[in-house]
Amino acid sequence: MRYLHTMVRVTDLDQALDFYVNKFGMVETRRIENEKGRFTLVFLAAADDLDAARAGASRGRPTLELTYNWDPETYTGGRNFGHLAYEVDDIYATCDKLMKAGVTINRPPRDGNMAFIRSPDNISIELLQKGEPKAPAEPWLSMPNTGSW
């Protein structure tokens, strides 16, 4: 068995792509427009997984599948499946970059190891420090939680 992808439904594809690509740094690897089914699928890969994702085409390495249904729907319980998790080279630099882009850090990396953010569709995303945790540092150490994750 091997992991293929995580699928999340999004209500605004442009807003979701702005978050995942422009702010979070993922790369689109393929797109499927299905007029008959009235949906669009967009597959994204993290930069460190990009070559592997492209090498395997539709069944490459880990990807995130954004499913956009053309007919409006209301989705609730965005957290009911758990969360997406990504390893990052520098958790402090990543959180700083996201904050400067207007993303709320719901659970700051007070321990130098883990933080949580949410997508525009309330999908919880865990960020984990690659390797050993960083030493606790300000402003993260004293930053309170915001909302839920």
PDB file of N, CA and C in Angstrom, residues 3-4 15 21 23 28 40 42 47 66 70 79-80 82 88 94 99 120 129-130 132 134 141 143:
ATOM      1  N   TYR A   3       0.552   5.748  -0.165  1.00  0.00           N
ATOM      2  CA  TYR A   3      -0.293   6.928  -0.104  1.00  0.00           C
ATOM      3  C   TYR A   3      -0.320   7.615  -1.471  1.00  0.00           C
ATOM      4  N   LEU A   4      -1.512   8.024  -1.938  1.00  0.00           N
ATOM      5  CA  LEU A   4      -1.633   8.711  -3.222  1.00  0.00           C
ATOM      6  C   LEU A   4      -1.909  10.202  -3.072  1.00  0.00           C
ATOM      7  N   GLN A  15      -9.633  31.276  -4.816  1.00  0.00           N
ATOM      8  CA  GLN A  15      -9.203  31.582  -3.452  1.00  0.00           C
ATOM      9  C   GLN A  15      -8.351  30.437  -2.888  1.00  0.00           C
ATOM     10  N   VAL A  21      -1.075  27.763  -3.481  1.00  0.00           N
ATOM     11  CA  VAL A  21       0.045  27.994  -4.411  1.00  0.00           C
ATOM     12  C   VAL A  21       0.808  29.270  -4.045  1.00  0.00           C
ATOM     13  N   LYS A  23       0.535  31.482  -1.412  1.00  0.00           N
ATOM     14  CA  LYS A  23       0.933  31.741  -0.031  1.00  0.00           C
ATOM     15  C   LYS A  23       1.660  30.555   0.604  1.00  0.00           C
ATOM     16  N   GLU A  28       1.012  23.325  -8.819  1.00  0.00           N
ATOM     17  CA  GLU A  28       0.012  22.540  -9.539  1.00  0.00           C
ATOM     18  C   GLU A  28       0.711  21.546 -10.459  1.00  0.00           C
ATOM     19  N   THR A  40     -14.058  20.392 -11.272  1.00  0.00           N
ATOM     20  CA  THR A  40     -12.650  20.562 -11.617  1.00  0.00           C
ATOM     21  C   THR A  40     -11.818  19.937 -10.515  1.00  0.00           C
ATOM     22  N   VAL A  42      -7.855  19.743  -9.206  1.00  0.00           N
ATOM     23  CA  VAL A  42      -6.525  20.325  -9.324  1.00  0.00           C
ATOM     24  C   VAL A  42      -5.624  19.581  -8.350  1.00  0.00           C
ATOM     25  N   ALA A  47       6.884  21.424  -2.822  1.00  0.00           N
ATOM     26  CA  ALA A  47       8.088  21.605  -3.634  1.00  0.00           C
ATOM     27  C   ALA A  47       9.039  20.413  -3.536  1.00  0.00           C
ATOM     28  N   LEU A  66      -7.556  19.190  -4.951  1.00  0.00           N
ATOM     29  CA  LEU A  66      -8.625  20.139  -4.672  1.00  0.00           C
ATOM     30  C   LEU A  66      -9.783  19.797  -5.597  1.00  0.00           C
ATOM     31  N   TRP A  70     -18.802  22.693  -9.582  1.00  0.00           N
ATOM     32  CA  TRP A  70     -19.254  23.925 -10.217  1.00  0.00           C
ATOM     33  C   TRP A  70     -20.574  24.427  -9.656  1.00  0.00           C
ATOM     34  N   ARG A  79     -12.961  19.985   9.436  1.00  0.00           N
ATOM     35  CA  ARG A  79     -11.937  19.297  10.207  1.00  0.00           C
ATOM     36  C   ARG A  79     -12.310  17.840  10.468  1.00  0.00           C
ATOM     37  N   ASN A  80     -13.443  17.379  10.028  1.00  0.00           N
ATOM     38  CA  ASN A  80     -13.934  16.056  10.414  1.00  0.00           C
ATOM     39  C   ASN A  80     -13.067  14.906   9.937  1.00  0.00           C
ATOM     40  N   GLY A  82      -9.664  15.121   9.909  1.00  0.00           N
ATOM     41  CA  GLY A  82      -8.370  15.271  10.556  1.00  0.00           C
ATOM     42  C   GLY A  82      -7.669  16.508  10.039  1.00  0.00           C
ATOM     43  N   VAL A  88       8.432  21.149   7.187  1.00  0.00           N
ATOM     44  CA  VAL A  88       9.038  22.366   6.644  1.00  0.00           C
ATOM     45  C   VAL A  88      10.476  22.505   7.134  1.00  0.00           C
ATOM     46  N   THR A  94       8.683  29.807   7.999  1.00  0.00           N
ATOM     47  CA  THR A  94       7.439  29.464   7.300  1.00  0.00           C
ATOM     48  C   THR A  94       6.260  30.204   7.907  1.00  0.00           C
ATOM     49  N   MET A  99       2.226  34.549   7.938  1.00  0.00           N
ATOM     50  CA  MET A  99       1.609  35.685   8.627  1.00  0.00           C
ATOM     51  C   MET A  99       1.697  36.950   7.778  1.00  0.00           C
ATOM     52  N   PRO A 120      -8.681  28.593   3.444  1.00  0.00           N
ATOM     53  CA  PRO A 120      -9.918  29.374   3.348  1.00  0.00           C
ATOM     54  C   PRO A 120     -11.180  28.530   3.532  1.00  0.00           C
ATOM     55  N   GLN A 129       8.389  20.898  12.026  1.00  0.00           N
ATOM     56  CA  GLN A 129       9.789  21.231  11.778  1.00  0.00           C
ATOM     57  C   GLN A 129      10.541  19.995  11.310  1.00  0.00           C
ATOM     58  N   LYS A 130      11.284  20.140  10.217  1.00  0.00           N
ATOM     59  CA  LYS A 130      12.111  19.054   9.705  1.00  0.00           C
ATOM     60  C   LYS A 130      13.257  18.801  10.690  1.00  0.00           C
ATOM     61  N   GLU A 132      15.175  17.933  14.115  1.00  0.00           N
ATOM     62  CA  GLU A 132      14.960  18.270  15.529  1.00  0.00           C
ATOM     63  C   GLU A 132      14.210  19.589  15.675  1.00  0.00           C
ATOM     64  N   LYS A 134      13.310  23.343  16.754  1.00  0.00           N
ATOM     65  CA  LYS A 134      14.119  24.538  16.974  1.00  0.00           C
ATOM     66  C   LYS A 134      13.959  24.952  18.440  1.00  0.00           C
ATOM     67  N   LEU A 141       6.914  32.003  21.228  1.00  0.00           N
ATOM     68  CA  LEU A 141       6.848  31.422  22.567  1.00  0.00           C
ATOM     69  C   LEU A 141       5.680  31.972  23.382  1.00  0.00           C
ATOM     70  N   MET A 143       3.047  33.738  21.989  1.00  0.00           N
ATOM     71  CA  MET A 143       1.886  33.999  21.143  1.00  0.00           C
ATOM     72  C   MET A 143       0.750  33.042  21.505  1.00  0.00           C
TER      73      MET A 143
END
